[in-house]
mmCIF file of C-alpha atoms and ligand atoms in Angstrom:
data_model
loop_
_atom_site.group_PDB
_atom_site.id
_atom_site.type_symbol
_atom_site.label_atom_id
_atom_site.label_comp_id
_atom_site.label_asym_id
_atom_site.label_seq_id
_atom_site.Cartn_x
_atom_site.Cartn_y
_atom_site.Cartn_z
ATOM 1 C CA UNK A 463 -21.577 -5.310 -7.712
ATOM 2 C CA UNK A 464 -21.696 -6.331 -4.098
ATOM 3 C CA UNK A 465 -19.651 -4.374 -1.532
ATOM 4 C CA UNK A 466 -19.799 -4.882 2.234
ATOM 5 C CA UNK A 467 -18.668 -2.239 4.710
ATOM 6 C CA UNK A 468 -15.999 0.313 3.884
ATOM 7 C CA UNK A 469 -14.073 -0.173 0.656
ATOM 8 C CA UNK A 470 -10.603 1.315 0.256
ATOM 9 C CA UNK A 471 -8.415 1.305 -2.820
ATOM 10 C CA UNK A 472 -5.290 3.259 -3.750
ATOM 11 C CA UNK A 473 -5.978 6.599 -5.483
ATOM 12 C CA UNK A 474 -4.190 5.213 -8.536
ATOM 13 C CA UNK A 475 -6.909 2.560 -8.907
ATOM 14 C CA UNK A 476 -9.706 5.143 -9.171
ATOM 15 C CA UNK A 477 -10.700 3.882 -12.642
ATOM 16 C CA UNK A 478 -10.207 0.204 -11.871
ATOM 17 C CA UNK A 479 -13.073 -2.264 -11.511
ATOM 18 C CA UNK A 480 -13.357 -3.332 -7.854
ATOM 19 C CA UNK A 481 -14.309 -6.918 -7.089
ATOM 20 C CA UNK A 482 -15.058 -7.916 -3.503
ATOM 21 C CA UNK A 483 -13.299 -11.118 -2.483
ATOM 22 C CA UNK A 484 -12.915 -10.375 1.234
ATOM 23 C CA UNK A 485 -14.588 -8.061 3.742
ATOM 24 C CA UNK A 486 -12.475 -5.984 6.164
ATOM 25 C CA UNK A 487 -8.855 -6.777 7.011
ATOM 26 C CA UNK A 488 -7.686 -10.152 8.337
ATOM 27 C CA UNK A 489 -4.930 -8.504 10.393
ATOM 28 C CA UNK A 490 -6.737 -5.371 11.630
ATOM 29 C CA UNK A 491 -4.144 -4.713 14.327
ATOM 30 C CA UNK A 492 -1.850 -2.018 12.982
ATOM 31 C CA UNK A 493 -1.088 0.594 15.612
ATOM 32 C CA UNK A 494 -2.159 3.496 13.401
ATOM 33 C CA UNK A 495 -5.064 2.130 11.350
ATOM 34 C CA UNK A 496 -8.811 2.533 11.756
ATOM 35 C CA UNK A 497 -9.843 1.610 8.222
ATOM 36 C CA UNK A 498 -11.617 -1.642 9.004
ATOM 37 C CA UNK A 499 -11.754 -1.321 12.784
ATOM 38 C CA UNK A 500 -15.508 -1.918 12.955
ATOM 39 C CA UNK A 501 -15.745 -4.649 10.335
ATOM 40 C CA UNK A 502 -15.453 -8.342 11.044
ATOM 41 C CA UNK A 503 -13.173 -10.040 8.515
ATOM 42 C CA UNK A 504 -14.830 -12.542 6.205
ATOM 43 C CA UNK A 505 -14.288 -14.160 2.836
ATOM 44 C CA UNK A 506 -16.707 -13.454 -0.013
ATOM 45 C CA UNK A 507 -18.793 -16.428 -1.128
ATOM 46 C CA UNK A 508 -17.892 -18.023 -4.454
ATOM 47 C CA UNK A 509 -21.407 -17.622 -5.873
ATOM 48 C CA UNK A 510 -21.444 -13.895 -5.006
ATOM 49 C CA UNK A 511 -18.097 -13.391 -6.772
ATOM 50 C CA UNK A 512 -19.475 -15.201 -9.810
ATOM 51 C CA UNK A 513 -22.621 -13.021 -9.815
ATOM 52 C CA UNK A 514 -20.463 -9.893 -9.630
ATOM 53 C CA UNK A 515 -18.327 -11.110 -12.520
ATOM 54 C CA UNK A 516 -21.433 -11.767 -14.609
ATOM 55 C CA UNK A 517 -22.637 -8.236 -13.861
ATOM 56 C CA UNK A 518 -19.188 -6.818 -14.674
ATOM 57 C CA UNK A 519 -19.217 -8.747 -17.955
ATOM 58 C CA UNK A 520 -22.434 -7.023 -19.018
ATOM 59 C CA UNK A 521 -21.334 -3.566 -17.801
ATOM 60 C CA UNK A 522 -17.596 -3.484 -18.575
ATOM 61 C CA UNK A 523 -16.830 -6.278 -21.050
ATOM 62 C CA UNK A 524 -13.476 -4.777 -22.125
ATOM 63 C CA UNK A 525 -12.013 -4.025 -18.710
ATOM 64 C CA UNK A 526 -8.228 -4.528 -18.541
ATOM 65 C CA UNK A 527 -7.537 -4.191 -14.850
ATOM 66 C CA UNK A 528 -9.321 -5.402 -11.743
ATOM 67 C CA UNK A 529 -8.670 -4.615 -8.069
ATOM 68 C CA UNK A 530 -9.670 -7.200 -5.486
ATOM 69 C CA UNK A 531 -10.995 -5.642 -2.285
ATOM 70 C CA UNK A 532 -10.567 -5.369 0.756
ATOM 71 C CA UNK A 533 -7.715 -4.491 3.175
ATOM 72 C CA UNK A 534 -5.426 -7.481 2.572
ATOM 73 C CA UNK A 535 -7.139 -9.563 -0.119
ATOM 74 C CA UNK A 536 -3.871 -11.423 -0.794
ATOM 75 C CA UNK A 537 -4.553 -13.194 2.514
ATOM 76 C CA UNK A 538 -6.630 -15.703 0.522
ATOM 77 C CA UNK A 539 -4.858 -18.977 -0.107
ATOM 78 C CA UNK A 540 -2.953 -19.478 -3.345
ATOM 79 C CA UNK A 541 -5.578 -22.038 -4.361
ATOM 80 C CA UNK A 542 -8.495 -19.640 -3.775
ATOM 81 C CA UNK A 543 -6.764 -16.768 -5.573
ATOM 82 C CA UNK A 544 -6.082 -19.039 -8.543
ATOM 83 C CA UNK A 545 -9.756 -20.040 -8.703
ATOM 84 C CA UNK A 546 -10.817 -16.379 -8.575
ATOM 85 C CA UNK A 547 -8.274 -15.374 -11.231
ATOM 86 C CA UNK A 548 -9.503 -18.163 -13.514
ATOM 87 C CA UNK A 549 -13.112 -17.001 -13.077
ATOM 88 C CA UNK A 550 -12.067 -13.436 -13.851
ATOM 89 C CA UNK A 551 -10.401 -14.520 -17.103
ATOM 90 C CA UNK A 552 -13.424 -16.633 -17.984
ATOM 91 C CA UNK A 553 -15.907 -13.752 -17.673
ATOM 92 C CA UNK A 554 -13.573 -10.883 -18.546
ATOM 93 C CA UNK A 555 -10.964 -12.204 -21.004
ATOM 94 C CA UNK A 556 -9.617 -8.690 -21.633
ATOM 95 C CA UNK A 557 -8.296 -8.429 -18.040
ATOM 96 C CA UNK A 558 -4.493 -8.140 -18.062
ATOM 97 C CA UNK A 559 -3.735 -7.289 -14.424
ATOM 98 C CA UNK A 560 -5.366 -8.499 -11.217
ATOM 99 C CA UNK A 561 -4.167 -6.339 -8.350
ATOM 100 C CA UNK A 562 -4.970 -5.915 -4.632
ATOM 101 C CA UNK A 563 -3.531 -4.923 -1.258
ATOM 102 C CA UNK A 564 -1.071 -7.472 0.121
ATOM 103 C CA UNK A 565 0.749 -7.631 3.428
ATOM 104 C CA UNK A 566 4.193 -9.153 3.957
ATOM 105 C CA UNK A 567 2.493 -11.822 6.012
ATOM 106 C CA UNK A 568 0.179 -12.704 3.129
ATOM 107 C CA UNK A 569 3.185 -13.300 0.850
ATOM 108 C CA UNK A 570 4.946 -15.367 3.512
ATOM 109 C CA UNK A 571 2.067 -17.836 3.541
ATOM 110 C CA UNK A 572 2.305 -18.599 -0.194
ATOM 111 C CA UNK A 573 4.687 -21.177 -1.607
ATOM 112 C CA UNK A 574 7.089 -20.284 -4.427
ATOM 113 C CA UNK A 575 4.954 -22.406 -6.764
ATOM 114 C CA UNK A 576 1.830 -20.504 -5.694
ATOM 115 C CA UNK A 577 3.515 -17.207 -6.463
ATOM 116 C CA UNK A 578 4.684 -18.419 -9.876
ATOM 117 C CA UNK A 579 1.209 -19.636 -10.784
ATOM 118 C CA UNK A 580 -0.427 -16.429 -9.564
ATOM 119 C CA UNK A 581 1.998 -14.396 -11.667
ATOM 120 C CA UNK A 582 1.067 -16.469 -14.714
ATOM 121 C CA UNK A 583 -2.599 -15.716 -14.058
ATOM 122 C CA UNK A 584 -1.948 -11.965 -14.211
ATOM 123 C CA UNK A 585 -1.770 -11.257 -10.486
ATOM 124 C CA UNK A 586 0.656 -8.376 -10.031
ATOM 125 C CA UNK A 587 1.074 -4.691 -9.223
ATOM 126 C CA UNK A 588 0.430 -5.658 -5.589
ATOM 127 C CA UNK A 589 0.074 -2.752 -3.170
ATOM 128 C CA UNK A 590 2.293 -3.798 -0.267
ATOM 129 C CA UNK A 591 2.176 -1.644 2.866
ATOM 130 C CA UNK A 592 5.737 -2.008 4.160
ATOM 131 C CA UNK A 593 5.379 1.333 6.044
ATOM 132 C CA UNK A 594 9.018 1.734 7.139
ATOM 133 C CA UNK A 595 12.443 0.276 6.539
ATOM 134 C CA UNK A 596 13.377 0.683 10.230
ATOM 135 C CA UNK A 597 13.021 -2.519 12.225
ATOM 136 C CA UNK A 598 12.013 -1.025 15.579
ATOM 137 C CA UNK A 599 9.543 1.403 13.977
ATOM 138 C CA UNK A 600 8.021 -1.458 12.014
ATOM 139 C CA UNK A 601 7.642 -3.532 15.183
ATOM 140 C CA UNK A 602 5.892 -0.590 16.861
ATOM 141 C CA UNK A 603 3.450 -0.260 13.959
ATOM 142 C CA UNK A 604 2.477 -3.901 14.532
ATOM 143 C CA UNK A 605 2.160 -4.901 10.884
ATOM 144 C CA UNK A 606 2.630 -8.535 11.842
ATOM 145 C CA UNK A 607 5.986 -8.996 10.104
ATOM 146 C CA UNK A 608 9.586 -7.991 10.787
ATOM 147 C CA UNK A 609 11.950 -6.008 8.605
ATOM 148 C CA UNK A 610 13.829 -9.205 7.709
ATOM 149 C CA UNK A 611 10.492 -10.726 6.646
ATOM 150 C CA UNK A 612 9.750 -7.701 4.462
ATOM 151 C CA UNK A 613 13.088 -7.956 2.659
ATOM 152 C CA UNK A 614 12.746 -11.672 2.132
ATOM 153 C CA UNK A 615 9.138 -11.623 0.954
ATOM 154 C CA UNK A 616 9.567 -8.716 -1.459
ATOM 155 C CA UNK A 617 12.505 -10.552 -3.030
ATOM 156 C CA UNK A 618 10.280 -13.631 -3.380
ATOM 157 C CA UNK A 619 7.765 -11.524 -5.319
ATOM 158 C CA UNK A 620 10.582 -10.361 -7.593
ATOM 159 C CA UNK A 621 11.727 -13.928 -8.134
ATOM 160 C CA UNK A 622 8.209 -15.023 -9.051
ATOM 161 C CA UNK A 623 7.778 -12.094 -11.435
ATOM 162 C CA UNK A 624 5.011 -10.439 -9.394
ATOM 163 C CA UNK A 625 5.358 -6.672 -9.644
ATOM 164 C CA UNK A 626 4.569 -4.577 -6.584
ATOM 165 C CA UNK A 627 4.348 -1.064 -5.195
ATOM 166 C CA UNK A 628 6.169 -0.248 -1.945
ATOM 167 C CA UNK A 629 3.844 1.610 0.440
ATOM 168 C CA UNK A 630 5.478 3.550 3.256
ATOM 169 C CA UNK A 631 4.813 6.459 5.601
ATOM 170 C CA UNK A 632 6.741 9.636 6.178
ATOM 171 C CA UNK A 633 7.000 10.244 9.907
ATOM 172 C CA UNK A 634 6.663 6.527 10.666
ATOM 173 C CA UNK A 635 9.581 6.601 13.115
ATOM 174 C CA UNK A 636 8.370 9.710 14.949
ATOM 175 C CA UNK A 637 9.971 13.001 15.874
ATOM 176 C CA UNK A 638 13.671 13.431 15.294
ATOM 177 C CA UNK A 639 14.024 10.241 13.227
ATOM 178 C CA UNK A 640 12.929 11.394 9.773
ATOM 179 C CA UNK A 641 16.370 11.225 8.158
ATOM 180 C CA UNK A 642 16.980 7.812 9.708
ATOM 181 C CA UNK A 643 13.639 6.629 8.326
ATOM 182 C CA UNK A 644 14.465 8.095 4.905
ATOM 183 C CA UNK A 645 17.796 6.237 4.809
ATOM 184 C CA UNK A 646 16.173 2.987 5.894
ATOM 185 C CA UNK A 647 13.364 3.203 3.342
ATOM 186 C CA UNK A 648 15.750 4.191 0.548
ATOM 187 C CA UNK A 649 18.047 1.269 1.390
ATOM 188 C CA UNK A 650 15.184 -1.207 1.174
ATOM 189 C CA UNK A 651 13.680 0.382 -1.936
ATOM 190 C CA UNK A 652 17.073 0.290 -3.684
ATOM 191 C CA UNK A 653 17.398 -3.355 -2.739
ATOM 192 C CA UNK A 654 13.964 -4.648 -3.730
ATOM 193 C CA UNK A 655 13.412 -2.328 -6.705
ATOM 194 C CA UNK A 656 9.627 -1.862 -6.626
ATOM 195 C CA UNK A 657 7.714 -0.765 -9.689
ATOM 196 C CA UNK A 658 6.624 2.275 -7.720
ATOM 197 C CA UNK A 659 6.889 3.746 -4.239
ATOM 198 C CA UNK A 660 3.758 5.012 -2.553
ATOM 199 C CA UNK A 661 4.304 7.404 0.345
ATOM 200 C CA UNK A 662 1.614 8.436 2.777
ATOM 201 C CA UNK A 663 2.149 10.258 6.088
ATOM 202 C CA UNK A 664 1.672 8.852 9.567
ATOM 203 C CA UNK A 665 -1.366 10.284 11.314
ATOM 204 C CA UNK A 666 -2.588 9.670 14.870
ATOM 205 C CA UNK A 667 -6.206 8.769 14.194
ATOM 206 C CA UNK A 668 -8.636 8.852 17.091
ATOM 207 C CA UNK A 669 -9.202 5.465 18.676
ATOM 208 C CA UNK A 670 -5.832 4.015 17.710
ATOM 209 C CA UNK A 671 -2.995 2.812 19.909
ATOM 210 C CA UNK A 672 -0.873 5.467 18.233
ATOM 211 C CA UNK A 673 -3.242 8.270 19.308
ATOM 212 C CA UNK A 674 -3.196 6.903 22.854
ATOM 213 C CA UNK A 675 0.615 6.760 22.847
ATOM 214 C CA UNK A 676 0.816 10.313 21.500
ATOM 215 C CA UNK A 677 -1.567 11.505 24.233
ATOM 216 C CA UNK A 678 0.589 9.744 26.858
ATOM 217 C CA UNK A 679 3.846 11.080 25.371
ATOM 218 C CA UNK A 680 4.988 7.540 24.569
ATOM 219 C CA UNK A 681 5.264 8.427 20.866
ATOM 220 C CA UNK A 682 6.029 11.871 19.520
ATOM 221 C CA UNK A 683 4.837 12.694 16.016
ATOM 222 C CA UNK A 684 7.294 14.136 13.500
ATOM 223 C CA UNK A 685 6.733 17.813 12.782
ATOM 224 C CA UNK A 686 5.489 18.836 9.332
ATOM 225 C CA UNK A 687 8.900 20.361 8.605
ATOM 226 C CA UNK A 688 10.608 17.087 9.492
ATOM 227 C CA UNK A 689 8.236 15.234 7.190
ATOM 228 C CA UNK A 690 9.297 17.440 4.278
ATOM 229 C CA UNK A 691 13.004 16.952 5.115
ATOM 230 C CA UNK A 692 12.399 13.202 5.216
ATOM 231 C CA UNK A 693 10.640 13.410 1.863
ATOM 232 C CA UNK A 694 13.630 15.185 0.295
ATOM 233 C CA UNK A 695 16.158 12.766 1.788
ATOM 234 C CA UNK A 696 14.174 9.719 0.682
ATOM 235 C CA UNK A 697 14.008 10.937 -2.912
ATOM 236 C CA UNK A 698 17.697 11.962 -2.862
ATOM 237 C CA UNK A 699 18.817 8.499 -1.764
ATOM 238 C CA UNK A 700 16.790 6.422 -4.185
ATOM 239 C CA UNK A 701 19.090 5.265 -6.945
ATOM 240 C CA UNK A 702 16.888 2.783 -8.796
ATOM 241 C CA UNK A 703 14.386 3.532 -11.537
ATOM 242 C CA UNK A 704 10.984 3.662 -9.872
ATOM 243 C CA UNK A 705 7.861 5.757 -9.905
ATOM 244 C CA UNK A 706 7.301 8.100 -6.958
ATOM 245 C CA UNK A 707 3.519 7.860 -6.488
ATOM 246 C CA UNK A 708 2.805 10.508 -3.901
ATOM 247 C CA UNK A 709 -0.654 11.829 -4.734
ATOM 248 C CA UNK A 710 -2.413 10.469 -1.642
ATOM 249 C CA UNK A 711 -4.513 13.229 -0.075
ATOM 250 C CA UNK A 712 -2.871 12.573 3.292
ATOM 251 C CA UNK A 713 0.438 14.031 2.065
ATOM 252 C CA UNK A 714 1.140 17.748 2.547
ATOM 253 C CA UNK A 715 2.830 17.852 -0.854
ATOM 254 C CA UNK A 716 1.139 15.535 -3.300
ATOM 255 C CA UNK A 717 2.803 14.755 -6.609
ATOM 256 C CA UNK A 718 4.109 12.081 -8.941
ATOM 257 C CA UNK A 719 7.651 11.793 -10.224
ATOM 258 C CA UNK A 720 9.509 9.338 -12.426
ATOM 259 C CA UNK A 721 12.814 8.582 -10.699
ATOM 260 C CA UNK A 722 15.599 9.200 -11.438
ATOM 261 C CA UNK A 723 14.566 11.488 -14.346
ATOM 262 C CA UNK A 724 12.440 13.847 -12.207
ATOM 263 C CA UNK A 725 14.567 13.595 -9.048
ATOM 264 C CA UNK A 726 15.927 17.144 -9.028
ATOM 265 C CA UNK A 727 12.546 18.619 -9.996
ATOM 266 C CA UNK A 728 10.893 16.780 -7.091
ATOM 267 C CA UNK A 729 13.540 17.949 -4.620
ATOM 268 C CA UNK A 730 13.302 21.547 -5.888
ATOM 269 C CA UNK A 731 9.544 21.414 -5.437
ATOM 270 C CA UNK A 732 9.771 20.320 -1.786
ATOM 271 C CA UNK A 733 12.576 22.815 -1.089
ATOM 272 C CA UNK A 734 10.372 25.563 -2.478
ATOM 273 C CA UNK A 735 7.639 24.571 -0.011
ATOM 274 C CA UNK A 736 10.136 24.443 2.868
ATOM 275 C CA UNK A 737 11.513 27.889 2.035
ATOM 276 C CA UNK A 738 8.175 29.560 1.429
ATOM 277 C CA UNK A 739 6.203 28.424 4.408
ATOM 278 C CA UNK A 740 6.710 27.822 8.120
ATOM 279 C CA UNK A 741 5.860 25.160 10.671
ATOM 280 C CA UNK A 742 2.725 26.940 11.897
ATOM 281 C CA UNK A 743 1.270 27.142 8.395
ATOM 282 C CA UNK A 744 2.244 23.566 7.574
ATOM 283 C CA UNK A 745 0.800 22.232 10.823
ATOM 284 C CA UNK A 746 -2.498 24.041 10.159
ATOM 285 C CA UNK A 747 -2.997 22.435 6.759
ATOM 286 C CA UNK A 748 -3.314 18.690 7.131
ATOM 287 C CA UNK A 749 -6.595 17.446 8.501
ATOM 288 C CA UNK A 750 -5.652 13.979 7.452
ATOM 289 C CA UNK A 751 -8.037 11.324 6.274
ATOM 290 C CA UNK A 752 -8.429 8.436 8.663
ATOM 291 C CA UNK A 753 -6.383 5.393 7.750
HETATM 292 S S1 SF4 B 131 -2.885 -0.894 7.712
HETATM 293 FE FE1 SF4 B 131 -3.623 -2.462 6.295
HETATM 294 S S2 SF4 B 131 -2.990 -4.406 7.261
HETATM 295 FE FE2 SF4 B 131 -2.897 -2.838 8.862
HETATM 296 S S3 SF4 B 131 -4.897 -2.948 9.904
HETATM 297 FE FE3 SF4 B 131 -5.016 -1.346 8.307
HETATM 298 S S4 SF4 B 131 -5.860 -2.387 6.508
HETATM 299 FE FE4 SF4 B 131 -5.120 -3.974 7.915
#
């Protein structure tokens, strides 16, 4: 299989076959992200994709799930994604789900018909990095779409029958705004009813605009204690059935929970951490992975 530059995939896709369809991230401008900073975005060539699928056919003929890399593979046009999905089903007929990272912007540039056809071809379980349900915080993170766009585009996915996971970050609104961020995320999650919610935690990675703003006191990071309070409040306020998918290594407390069934257990778990540790200990723990 051919892979160019860094390859990222959600921890939940650790056993999923990865197929390169793009290199880097077409947006590559988020305030906090260094993942593809040094990679020029490009689109994988059709003959390379076909070669990879032939290799996958000989190695993993019964694979059921495939993850298209890289950072925002859903940026490809509806037409191109359809062609790729058809090739996948040709070489790997057992594939049931074709998943990938998708930005709000990527969805915006697909027609309703495109989305319907992509759903029919098994494209779903999209990993959408919404990051925050607060408009001003979202603008600061420079994801390339507004809060109104996020609401509208996630509803379009629902309408087309494309399932998705809602990615967001604790601490995304900075110090003193954790509860506000929790309320805003919970409101949006309750509205758009994602299959799962995928929290990570904001980190000021070296070389980012965020790190520069933190150094210049333009942005103040949430404390670790605030992050845990935000985590509790977010879980408390979610009133739809969804999967809390919190195992990312960047989180201080990493766990999964089926909501609403495991809601109280999840809250008790975070409360236990809050009561049995202190800010100094919490702040000494996370040496967060660069994202
Ligand atoms: S967070 Fe995602 S969309 Fe933003 S620059 Fe990083 S990879 Fe690209």
